Tab-separated table of N, CA, C and O in Angstrom:
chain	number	residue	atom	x	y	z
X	347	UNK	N	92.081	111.691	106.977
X	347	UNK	CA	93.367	111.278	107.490
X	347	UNK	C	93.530	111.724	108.934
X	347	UNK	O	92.756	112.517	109.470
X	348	UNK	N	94.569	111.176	109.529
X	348	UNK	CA	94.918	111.361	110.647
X	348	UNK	C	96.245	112.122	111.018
X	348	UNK	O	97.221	111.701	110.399
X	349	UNK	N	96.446	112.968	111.737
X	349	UNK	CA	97.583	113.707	112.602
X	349	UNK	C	98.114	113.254	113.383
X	349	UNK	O	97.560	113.268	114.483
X	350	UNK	N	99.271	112.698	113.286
X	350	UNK	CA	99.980	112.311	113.888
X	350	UNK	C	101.399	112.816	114.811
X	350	UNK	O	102.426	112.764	114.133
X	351	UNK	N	101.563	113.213	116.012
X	351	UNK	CA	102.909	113.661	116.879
X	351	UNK	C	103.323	112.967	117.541
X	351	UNK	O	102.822	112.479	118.554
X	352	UNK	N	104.231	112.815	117.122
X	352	UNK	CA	105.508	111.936	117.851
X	352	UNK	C	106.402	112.752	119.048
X	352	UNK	O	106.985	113.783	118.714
X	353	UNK	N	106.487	112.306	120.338
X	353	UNK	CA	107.050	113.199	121.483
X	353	UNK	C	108.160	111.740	122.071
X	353	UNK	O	108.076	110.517	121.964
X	354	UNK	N	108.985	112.533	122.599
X	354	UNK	CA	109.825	111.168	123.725
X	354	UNK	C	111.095	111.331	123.772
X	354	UNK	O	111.727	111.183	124.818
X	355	UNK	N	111.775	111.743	122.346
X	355	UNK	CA	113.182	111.506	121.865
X	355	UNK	C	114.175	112.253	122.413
X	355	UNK	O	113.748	113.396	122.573
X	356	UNK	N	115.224	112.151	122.751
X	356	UNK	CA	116.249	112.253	122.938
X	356	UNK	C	117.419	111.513	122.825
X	356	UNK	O	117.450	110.693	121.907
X	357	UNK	N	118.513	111.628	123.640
X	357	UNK	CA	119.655	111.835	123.604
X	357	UNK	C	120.283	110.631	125.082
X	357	UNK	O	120.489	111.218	126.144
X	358	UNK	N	120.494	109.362	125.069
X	358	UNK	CA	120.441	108.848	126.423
X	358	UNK	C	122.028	107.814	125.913
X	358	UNK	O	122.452	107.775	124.758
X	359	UNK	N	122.705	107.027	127.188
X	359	UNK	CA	123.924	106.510	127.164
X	359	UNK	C	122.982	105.164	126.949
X	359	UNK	O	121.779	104.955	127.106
X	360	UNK	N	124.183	104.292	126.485
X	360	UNK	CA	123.555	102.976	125.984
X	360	UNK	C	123.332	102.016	127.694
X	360	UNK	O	124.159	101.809	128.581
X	361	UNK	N	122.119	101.686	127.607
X	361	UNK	CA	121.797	100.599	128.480
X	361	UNK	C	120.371	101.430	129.132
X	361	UNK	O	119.547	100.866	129.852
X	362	UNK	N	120.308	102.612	128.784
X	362	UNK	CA	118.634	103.586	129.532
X	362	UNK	C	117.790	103.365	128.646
X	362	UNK	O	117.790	102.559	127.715
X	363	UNK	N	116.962	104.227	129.023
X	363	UNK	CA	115.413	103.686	128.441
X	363	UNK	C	114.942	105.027	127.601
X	363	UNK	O	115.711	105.988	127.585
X	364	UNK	N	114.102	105.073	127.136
X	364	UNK	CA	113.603	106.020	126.319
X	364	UNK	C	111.701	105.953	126.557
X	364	UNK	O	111.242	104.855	126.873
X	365	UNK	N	111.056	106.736	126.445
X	365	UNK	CA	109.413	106.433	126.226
X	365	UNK	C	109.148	107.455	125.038
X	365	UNK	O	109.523	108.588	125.340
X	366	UNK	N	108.792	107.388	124.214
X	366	UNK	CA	107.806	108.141	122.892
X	366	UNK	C	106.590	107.791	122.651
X	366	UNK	O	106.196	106.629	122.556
X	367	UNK	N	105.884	108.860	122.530
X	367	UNK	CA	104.338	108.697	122.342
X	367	UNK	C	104.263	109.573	121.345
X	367	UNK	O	104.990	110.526	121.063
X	368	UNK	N	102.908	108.974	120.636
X	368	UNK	CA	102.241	109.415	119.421
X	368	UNK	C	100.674	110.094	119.691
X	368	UNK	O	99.679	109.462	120.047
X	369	UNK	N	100.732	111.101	119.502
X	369	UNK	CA	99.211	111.838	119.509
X	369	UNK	C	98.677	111.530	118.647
X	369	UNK	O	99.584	111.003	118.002
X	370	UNK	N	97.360	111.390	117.768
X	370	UNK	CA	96.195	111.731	116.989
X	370	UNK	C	95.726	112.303	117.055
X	370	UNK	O	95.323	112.555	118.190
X	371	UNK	N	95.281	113.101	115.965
X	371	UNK	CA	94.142	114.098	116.002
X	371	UNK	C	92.386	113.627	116.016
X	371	UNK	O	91.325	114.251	116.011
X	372	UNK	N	92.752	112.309	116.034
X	372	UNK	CA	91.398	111.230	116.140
X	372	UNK	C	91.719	109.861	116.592
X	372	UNK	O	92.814	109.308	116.493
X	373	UNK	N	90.450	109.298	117.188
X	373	UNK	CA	90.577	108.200	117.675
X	373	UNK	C	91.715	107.129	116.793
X	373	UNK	O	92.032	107.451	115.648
X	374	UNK	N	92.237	105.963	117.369
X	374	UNK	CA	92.863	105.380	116.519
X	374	UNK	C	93.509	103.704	117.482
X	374	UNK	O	94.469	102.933	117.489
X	375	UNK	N	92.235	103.927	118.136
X	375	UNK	CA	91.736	102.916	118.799
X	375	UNK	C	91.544	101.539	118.289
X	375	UNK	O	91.919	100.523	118.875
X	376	UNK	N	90.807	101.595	116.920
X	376	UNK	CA	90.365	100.441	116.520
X	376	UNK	C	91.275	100.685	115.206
X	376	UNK	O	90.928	100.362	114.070
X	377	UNK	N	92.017	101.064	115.413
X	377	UNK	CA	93.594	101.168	114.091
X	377	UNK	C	94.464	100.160	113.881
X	377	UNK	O	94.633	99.417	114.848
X	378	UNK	N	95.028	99.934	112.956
X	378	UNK	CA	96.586	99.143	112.967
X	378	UNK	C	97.684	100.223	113.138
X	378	UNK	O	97.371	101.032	112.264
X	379	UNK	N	98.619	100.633	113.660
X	379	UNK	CA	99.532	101.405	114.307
X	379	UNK	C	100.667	100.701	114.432
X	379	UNK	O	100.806	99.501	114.669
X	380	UNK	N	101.581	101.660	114.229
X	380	UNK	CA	103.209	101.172	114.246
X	380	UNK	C	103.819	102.402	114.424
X	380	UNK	O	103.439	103.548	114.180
X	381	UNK	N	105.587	101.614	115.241
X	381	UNK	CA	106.441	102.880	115.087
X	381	UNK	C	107.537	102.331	113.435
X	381	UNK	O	107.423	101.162	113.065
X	382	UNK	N	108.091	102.893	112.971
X	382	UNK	CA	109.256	102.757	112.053
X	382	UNK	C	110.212	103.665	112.767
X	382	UNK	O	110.027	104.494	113.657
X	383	UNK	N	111.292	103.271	112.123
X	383	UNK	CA	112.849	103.581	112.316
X	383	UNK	C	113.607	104.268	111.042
X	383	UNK	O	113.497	103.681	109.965
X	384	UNK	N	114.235	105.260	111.085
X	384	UNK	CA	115.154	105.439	109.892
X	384	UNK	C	116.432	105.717	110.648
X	384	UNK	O	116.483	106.655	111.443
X	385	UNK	N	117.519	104.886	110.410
X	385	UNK	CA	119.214	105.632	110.727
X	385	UNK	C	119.386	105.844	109.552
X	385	UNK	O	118.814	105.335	108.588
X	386	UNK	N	120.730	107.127	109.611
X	386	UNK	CA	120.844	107.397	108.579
X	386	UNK	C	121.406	106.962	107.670
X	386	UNK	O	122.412	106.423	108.132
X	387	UNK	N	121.379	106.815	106.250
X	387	UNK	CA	122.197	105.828	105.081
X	387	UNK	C	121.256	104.531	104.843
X	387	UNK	O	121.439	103.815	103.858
X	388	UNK	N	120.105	104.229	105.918
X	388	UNK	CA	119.743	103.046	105.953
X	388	UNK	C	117.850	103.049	105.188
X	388	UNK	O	117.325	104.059	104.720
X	389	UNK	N	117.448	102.221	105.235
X	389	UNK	CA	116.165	102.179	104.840
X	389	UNK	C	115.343	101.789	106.565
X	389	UNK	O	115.613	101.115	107.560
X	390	UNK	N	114.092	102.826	106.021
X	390	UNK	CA	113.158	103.230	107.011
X	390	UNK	C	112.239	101.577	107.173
X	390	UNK	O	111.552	100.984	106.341
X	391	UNK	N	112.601	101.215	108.609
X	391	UNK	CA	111.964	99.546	108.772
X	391	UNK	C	111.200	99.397	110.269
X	391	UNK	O	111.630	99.576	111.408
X	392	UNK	N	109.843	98.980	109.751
X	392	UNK	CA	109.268	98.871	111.080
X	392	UNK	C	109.710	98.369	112.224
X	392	UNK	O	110.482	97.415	112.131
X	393	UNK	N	109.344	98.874	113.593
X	393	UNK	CA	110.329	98.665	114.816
X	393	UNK	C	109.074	97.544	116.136
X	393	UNK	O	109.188	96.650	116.974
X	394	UNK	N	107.875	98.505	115.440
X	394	UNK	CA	106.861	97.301	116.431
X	394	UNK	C	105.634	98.117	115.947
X	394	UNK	O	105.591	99.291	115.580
X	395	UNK	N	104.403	96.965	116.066
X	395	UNK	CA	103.343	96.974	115.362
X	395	UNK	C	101.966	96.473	116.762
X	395	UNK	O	102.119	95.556	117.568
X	396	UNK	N	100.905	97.259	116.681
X	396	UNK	CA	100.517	96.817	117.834
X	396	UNK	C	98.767	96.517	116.961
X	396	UNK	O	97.946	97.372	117.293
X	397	UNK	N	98.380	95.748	116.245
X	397	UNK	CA	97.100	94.996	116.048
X	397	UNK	C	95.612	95.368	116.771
X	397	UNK	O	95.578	94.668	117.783
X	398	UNK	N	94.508	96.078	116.699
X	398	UNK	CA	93.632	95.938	117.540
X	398	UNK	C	92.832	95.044	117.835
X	398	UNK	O	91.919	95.229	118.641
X	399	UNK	N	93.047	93.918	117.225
X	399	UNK	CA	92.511	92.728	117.235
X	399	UNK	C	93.253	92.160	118.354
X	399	UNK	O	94.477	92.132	118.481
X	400	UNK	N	92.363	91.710	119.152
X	400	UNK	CA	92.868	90.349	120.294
X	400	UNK	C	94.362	91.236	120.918
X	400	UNK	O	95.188	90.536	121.504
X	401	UNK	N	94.605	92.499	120.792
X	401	UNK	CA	95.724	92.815	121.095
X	401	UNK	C	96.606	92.684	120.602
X	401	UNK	O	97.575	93.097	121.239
X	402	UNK	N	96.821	92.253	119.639
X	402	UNK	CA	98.604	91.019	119.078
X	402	UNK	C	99.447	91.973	118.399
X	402	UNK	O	99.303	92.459	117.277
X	403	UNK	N	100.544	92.203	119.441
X	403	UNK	CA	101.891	93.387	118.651
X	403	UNK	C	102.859	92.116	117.940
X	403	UNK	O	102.956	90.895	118.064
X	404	UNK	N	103.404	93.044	117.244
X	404	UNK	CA	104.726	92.564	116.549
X	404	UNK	C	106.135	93.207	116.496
X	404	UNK	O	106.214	94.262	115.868
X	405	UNK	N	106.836	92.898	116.854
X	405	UNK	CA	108.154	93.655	116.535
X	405	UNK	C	109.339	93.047	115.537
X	405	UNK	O	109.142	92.013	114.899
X	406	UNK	N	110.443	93.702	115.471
X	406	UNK	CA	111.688	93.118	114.714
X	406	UNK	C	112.563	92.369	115.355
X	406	UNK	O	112.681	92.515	116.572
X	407	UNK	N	113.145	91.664	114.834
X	407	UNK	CA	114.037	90.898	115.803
X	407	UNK	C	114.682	91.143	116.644
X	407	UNK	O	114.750	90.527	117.707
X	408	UNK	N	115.568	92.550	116.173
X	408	UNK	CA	116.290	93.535	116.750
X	408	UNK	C	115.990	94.192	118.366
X	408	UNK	O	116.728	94.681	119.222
X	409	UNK	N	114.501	93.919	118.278
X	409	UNK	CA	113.887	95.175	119.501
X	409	UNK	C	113.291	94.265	120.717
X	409	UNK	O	113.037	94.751	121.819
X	410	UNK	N	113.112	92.996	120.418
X	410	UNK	CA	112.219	91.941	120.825
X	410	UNK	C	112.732	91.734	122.264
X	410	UNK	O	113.863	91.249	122.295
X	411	UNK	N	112.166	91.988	123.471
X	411	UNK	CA	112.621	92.096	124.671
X	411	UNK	C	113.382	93.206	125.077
X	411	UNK	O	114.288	93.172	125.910
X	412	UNK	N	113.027	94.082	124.529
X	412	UNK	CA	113.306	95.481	125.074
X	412	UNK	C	112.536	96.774	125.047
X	412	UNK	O	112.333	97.647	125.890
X	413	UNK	N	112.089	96.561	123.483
X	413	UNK	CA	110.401	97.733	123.454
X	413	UNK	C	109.635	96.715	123.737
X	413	UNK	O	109.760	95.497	123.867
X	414	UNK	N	108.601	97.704	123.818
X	414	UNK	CA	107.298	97.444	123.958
X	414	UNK	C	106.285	98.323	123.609
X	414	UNK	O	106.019	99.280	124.336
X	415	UNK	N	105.424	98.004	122.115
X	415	UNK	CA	104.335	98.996	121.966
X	415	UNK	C	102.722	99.013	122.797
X	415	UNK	O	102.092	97.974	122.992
X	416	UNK	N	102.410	99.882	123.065
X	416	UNK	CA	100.861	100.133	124.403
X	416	UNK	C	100.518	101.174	123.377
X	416	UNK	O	101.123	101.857	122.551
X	417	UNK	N	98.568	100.896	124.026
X	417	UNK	CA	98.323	102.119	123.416
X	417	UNK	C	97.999	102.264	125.232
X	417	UNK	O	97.998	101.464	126.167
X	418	UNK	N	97.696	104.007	125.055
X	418	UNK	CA	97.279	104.722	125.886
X	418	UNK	C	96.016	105.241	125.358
X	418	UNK	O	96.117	105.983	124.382
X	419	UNK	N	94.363	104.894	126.000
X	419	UNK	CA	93.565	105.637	125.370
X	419	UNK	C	93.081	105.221	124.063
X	419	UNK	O	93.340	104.222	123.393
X	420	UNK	N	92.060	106.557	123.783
X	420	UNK	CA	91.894	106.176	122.164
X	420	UNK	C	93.318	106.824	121.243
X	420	UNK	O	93.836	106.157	120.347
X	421	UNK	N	93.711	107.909	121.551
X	421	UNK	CA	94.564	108.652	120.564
X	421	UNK	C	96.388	108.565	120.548
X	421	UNK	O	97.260	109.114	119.874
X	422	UNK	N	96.382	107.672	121.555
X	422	UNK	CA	97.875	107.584	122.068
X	422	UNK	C	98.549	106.379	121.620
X	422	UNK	O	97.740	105.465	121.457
X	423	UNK	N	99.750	106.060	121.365
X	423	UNK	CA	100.359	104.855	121.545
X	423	UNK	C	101.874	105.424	121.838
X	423	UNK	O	102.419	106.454	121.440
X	424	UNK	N	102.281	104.513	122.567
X	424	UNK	CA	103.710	104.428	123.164
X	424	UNK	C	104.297	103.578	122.406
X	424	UNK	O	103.875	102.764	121.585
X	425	UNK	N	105.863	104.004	122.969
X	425	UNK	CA	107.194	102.577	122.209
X	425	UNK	C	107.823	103.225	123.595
X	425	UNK	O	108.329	104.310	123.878
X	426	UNK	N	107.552	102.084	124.268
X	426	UNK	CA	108.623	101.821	125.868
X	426	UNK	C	110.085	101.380	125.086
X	426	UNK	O	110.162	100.305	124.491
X	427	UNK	N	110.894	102.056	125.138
X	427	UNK	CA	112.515	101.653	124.385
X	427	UNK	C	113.647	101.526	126.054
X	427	UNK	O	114.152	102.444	126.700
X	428	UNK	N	113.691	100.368	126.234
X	428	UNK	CA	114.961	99.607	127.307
X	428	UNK	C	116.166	99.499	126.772
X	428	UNK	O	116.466	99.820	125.623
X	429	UNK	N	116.936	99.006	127.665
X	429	UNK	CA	118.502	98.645	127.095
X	429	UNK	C	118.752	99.145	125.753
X	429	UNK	O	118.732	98.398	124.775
X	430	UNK	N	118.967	100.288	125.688
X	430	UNK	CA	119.008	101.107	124.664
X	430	UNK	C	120.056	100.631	124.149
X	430	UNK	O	120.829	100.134	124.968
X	431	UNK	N	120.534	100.585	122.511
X	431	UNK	CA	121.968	99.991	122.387
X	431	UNK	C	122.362	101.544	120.871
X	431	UNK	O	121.552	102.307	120.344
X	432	UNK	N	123.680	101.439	120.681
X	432	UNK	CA	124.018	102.130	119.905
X	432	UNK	C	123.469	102.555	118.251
X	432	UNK	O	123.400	103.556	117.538
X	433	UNK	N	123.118	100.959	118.184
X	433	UNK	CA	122.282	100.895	117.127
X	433	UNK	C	120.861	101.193	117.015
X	433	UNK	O	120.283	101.250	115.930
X	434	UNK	N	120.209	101.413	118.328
X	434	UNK	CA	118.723	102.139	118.073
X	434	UNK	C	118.725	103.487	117.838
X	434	UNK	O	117.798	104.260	118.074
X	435	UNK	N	120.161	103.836	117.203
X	435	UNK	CA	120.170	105.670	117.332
X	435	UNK	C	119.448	105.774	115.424
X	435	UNK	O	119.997	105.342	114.410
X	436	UNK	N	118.333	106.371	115.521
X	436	UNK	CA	117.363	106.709	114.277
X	436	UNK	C	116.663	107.586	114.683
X	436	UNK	O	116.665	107.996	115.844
X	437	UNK	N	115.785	108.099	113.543
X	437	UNK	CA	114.335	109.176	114.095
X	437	UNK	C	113.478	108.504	113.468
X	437	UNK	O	113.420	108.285	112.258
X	438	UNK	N	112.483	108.010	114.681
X	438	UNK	CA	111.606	107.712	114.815
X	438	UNK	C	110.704	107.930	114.641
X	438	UNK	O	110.443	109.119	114.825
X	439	UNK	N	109.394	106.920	114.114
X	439	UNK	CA	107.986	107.580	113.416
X	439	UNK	C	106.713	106.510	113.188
X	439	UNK	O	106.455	105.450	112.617
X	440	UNK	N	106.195	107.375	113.906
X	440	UNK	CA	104.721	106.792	114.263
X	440	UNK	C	103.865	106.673	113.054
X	440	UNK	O	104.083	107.517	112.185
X	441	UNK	N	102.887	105.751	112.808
X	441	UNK	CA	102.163	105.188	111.960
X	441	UNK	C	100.985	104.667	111.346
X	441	UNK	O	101.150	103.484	111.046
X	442	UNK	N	99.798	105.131	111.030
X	442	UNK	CA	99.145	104.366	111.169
X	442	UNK	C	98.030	103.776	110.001
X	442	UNK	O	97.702	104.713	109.273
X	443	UNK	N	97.355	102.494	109.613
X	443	UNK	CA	97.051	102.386	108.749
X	443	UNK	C	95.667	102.761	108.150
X	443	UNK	O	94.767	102.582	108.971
X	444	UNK	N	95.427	103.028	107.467
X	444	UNK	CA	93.629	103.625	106.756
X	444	UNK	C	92.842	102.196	107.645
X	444	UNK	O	93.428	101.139	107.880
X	445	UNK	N	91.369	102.520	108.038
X	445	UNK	CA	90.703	102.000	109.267
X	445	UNK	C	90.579	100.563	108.040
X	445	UNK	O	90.742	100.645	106.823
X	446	UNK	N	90.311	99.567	108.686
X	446	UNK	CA	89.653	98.580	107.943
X	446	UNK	C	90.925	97.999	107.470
X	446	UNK	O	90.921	97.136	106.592
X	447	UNK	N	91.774	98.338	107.892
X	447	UNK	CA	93.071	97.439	106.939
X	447	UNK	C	93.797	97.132	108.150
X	447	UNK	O	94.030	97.743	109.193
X	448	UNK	N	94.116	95.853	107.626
X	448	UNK	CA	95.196	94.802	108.836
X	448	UNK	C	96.299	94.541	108.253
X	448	UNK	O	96.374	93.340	107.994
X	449	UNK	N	97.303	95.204	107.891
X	449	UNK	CA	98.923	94.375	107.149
X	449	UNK	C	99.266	93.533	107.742
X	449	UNK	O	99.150	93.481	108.967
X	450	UNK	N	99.855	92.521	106.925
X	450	UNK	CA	100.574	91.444	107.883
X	450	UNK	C	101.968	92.252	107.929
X	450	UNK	O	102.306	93.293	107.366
X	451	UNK	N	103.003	90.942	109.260
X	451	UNK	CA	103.945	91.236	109.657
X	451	UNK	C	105.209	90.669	108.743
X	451	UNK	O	105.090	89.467	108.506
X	452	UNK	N	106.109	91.138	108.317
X	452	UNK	CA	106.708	92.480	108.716
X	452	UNK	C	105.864	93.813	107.571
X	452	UNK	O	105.432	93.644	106.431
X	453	UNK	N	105.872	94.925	108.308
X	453	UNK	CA	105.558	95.958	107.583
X	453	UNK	C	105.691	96.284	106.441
X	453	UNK	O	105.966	95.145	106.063
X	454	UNK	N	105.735	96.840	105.574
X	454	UNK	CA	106.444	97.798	104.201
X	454	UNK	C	105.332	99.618	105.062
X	454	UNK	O	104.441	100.015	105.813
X	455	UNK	N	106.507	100.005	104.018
X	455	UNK	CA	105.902	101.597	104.285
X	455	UNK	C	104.936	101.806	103.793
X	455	UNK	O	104.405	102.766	104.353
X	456	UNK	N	104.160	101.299	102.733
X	456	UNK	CA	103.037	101.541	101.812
X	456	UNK	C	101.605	100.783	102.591
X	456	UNK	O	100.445	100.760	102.181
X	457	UNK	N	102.181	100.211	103.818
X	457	UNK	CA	100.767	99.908	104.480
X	457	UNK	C	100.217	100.231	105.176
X	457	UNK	O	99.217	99.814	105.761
X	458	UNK	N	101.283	101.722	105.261
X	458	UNK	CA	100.448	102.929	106.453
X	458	UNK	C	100.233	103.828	105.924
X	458	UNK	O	100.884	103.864	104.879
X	459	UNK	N	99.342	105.055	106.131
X	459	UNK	CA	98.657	105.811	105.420
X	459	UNK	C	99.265	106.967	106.221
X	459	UNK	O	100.226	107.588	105.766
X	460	UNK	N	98.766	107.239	107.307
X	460	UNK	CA	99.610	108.446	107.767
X	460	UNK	C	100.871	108.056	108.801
X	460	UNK	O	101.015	106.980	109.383
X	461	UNK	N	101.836	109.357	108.875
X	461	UNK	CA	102.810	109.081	109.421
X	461	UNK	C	102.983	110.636	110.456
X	461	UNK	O	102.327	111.664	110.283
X	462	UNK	N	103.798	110.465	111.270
X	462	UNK	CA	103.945	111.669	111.611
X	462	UNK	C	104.971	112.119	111.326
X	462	UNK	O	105.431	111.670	110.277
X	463	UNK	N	105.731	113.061	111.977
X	463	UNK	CA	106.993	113.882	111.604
X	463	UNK	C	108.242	113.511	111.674
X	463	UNK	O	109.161	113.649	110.868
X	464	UNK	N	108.180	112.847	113.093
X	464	UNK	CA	109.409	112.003	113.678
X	464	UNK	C	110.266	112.241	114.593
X	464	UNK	O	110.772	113.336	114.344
X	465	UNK	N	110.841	111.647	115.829
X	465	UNK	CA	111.263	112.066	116.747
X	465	UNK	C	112.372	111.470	116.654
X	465	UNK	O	112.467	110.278	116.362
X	466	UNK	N	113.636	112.465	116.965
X	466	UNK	CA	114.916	111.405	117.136
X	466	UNK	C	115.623	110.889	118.057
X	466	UNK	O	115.588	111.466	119.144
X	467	UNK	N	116.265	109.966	117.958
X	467	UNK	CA	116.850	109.289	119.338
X	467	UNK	C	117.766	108.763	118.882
X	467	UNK	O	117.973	107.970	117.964
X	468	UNK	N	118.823	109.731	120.257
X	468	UNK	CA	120.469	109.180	120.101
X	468	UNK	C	120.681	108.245	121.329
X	468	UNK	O	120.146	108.356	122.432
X	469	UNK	N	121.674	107.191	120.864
X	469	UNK	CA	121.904	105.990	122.025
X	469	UNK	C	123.468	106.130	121.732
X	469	UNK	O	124.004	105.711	120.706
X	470	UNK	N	124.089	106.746	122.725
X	470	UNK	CA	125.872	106.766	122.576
X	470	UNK	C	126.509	105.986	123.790
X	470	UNK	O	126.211	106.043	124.983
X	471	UNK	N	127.603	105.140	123.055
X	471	UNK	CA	128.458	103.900	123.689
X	471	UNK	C	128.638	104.429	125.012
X	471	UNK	O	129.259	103.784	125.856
């Protein structure tokens, strides 16, 4: 398995940006990788998905022109978070799936294998 840290989160007014990155404790380069979302009361739902194939991310409807998932490297991936809105306030969590496996889009939680801890991020009106 893989180790996963999630760094970035804070505390920002609605309309700023946010950056979070995910460490590995191993390559995860040729991975399927995602961030998820949990607010609270709500169910934990993928936020963007980045494919190592041909490159091809995915996100939620919700986020679509405002994140953006990158990897950095072999061990890194980012979630660039823009126009922050009230409703992206969750803790956040990086993802990624056992090697050799491609989920389709949209996610479930059971198609990632490790997760990390989670970083949170407040977006206030």
């Amino acid at each position: 398995q893989v180790q996963l840290v999630e760094s970035g989160g804070g505390s920002v007014q609605a309309g700023g940006s946010l950056r979070l990155s995910c460490s590995a404790s191993a390559s995860i380069y040729n991975t399927y990788v995602a961030w998820f979302r949990q607010a609270p009361g709500k169910e934990r739902e993928g936020v963007a998905a980045a494919s190592a194939a041909r490159g091809a991310t995915f996100y939620v409807d919700s986020v679509k022109g405002r994140f953006t998932i990158s990897r950095a490297g072999n061990k890194v991936i980012d979630l660039q978070m823009n126009s922050l809105k009230p409703e992206d306030t969750a803790m956040y969590y990086c993802a990624a799936a056992p090697p050799g496996r491609w989920p389709p889009w949209p996610l479930r939680e059971t198609d990632l294998r490790d997760w990390g801890q989670g970083t949170q991020v407040t977006v206030s009106a």
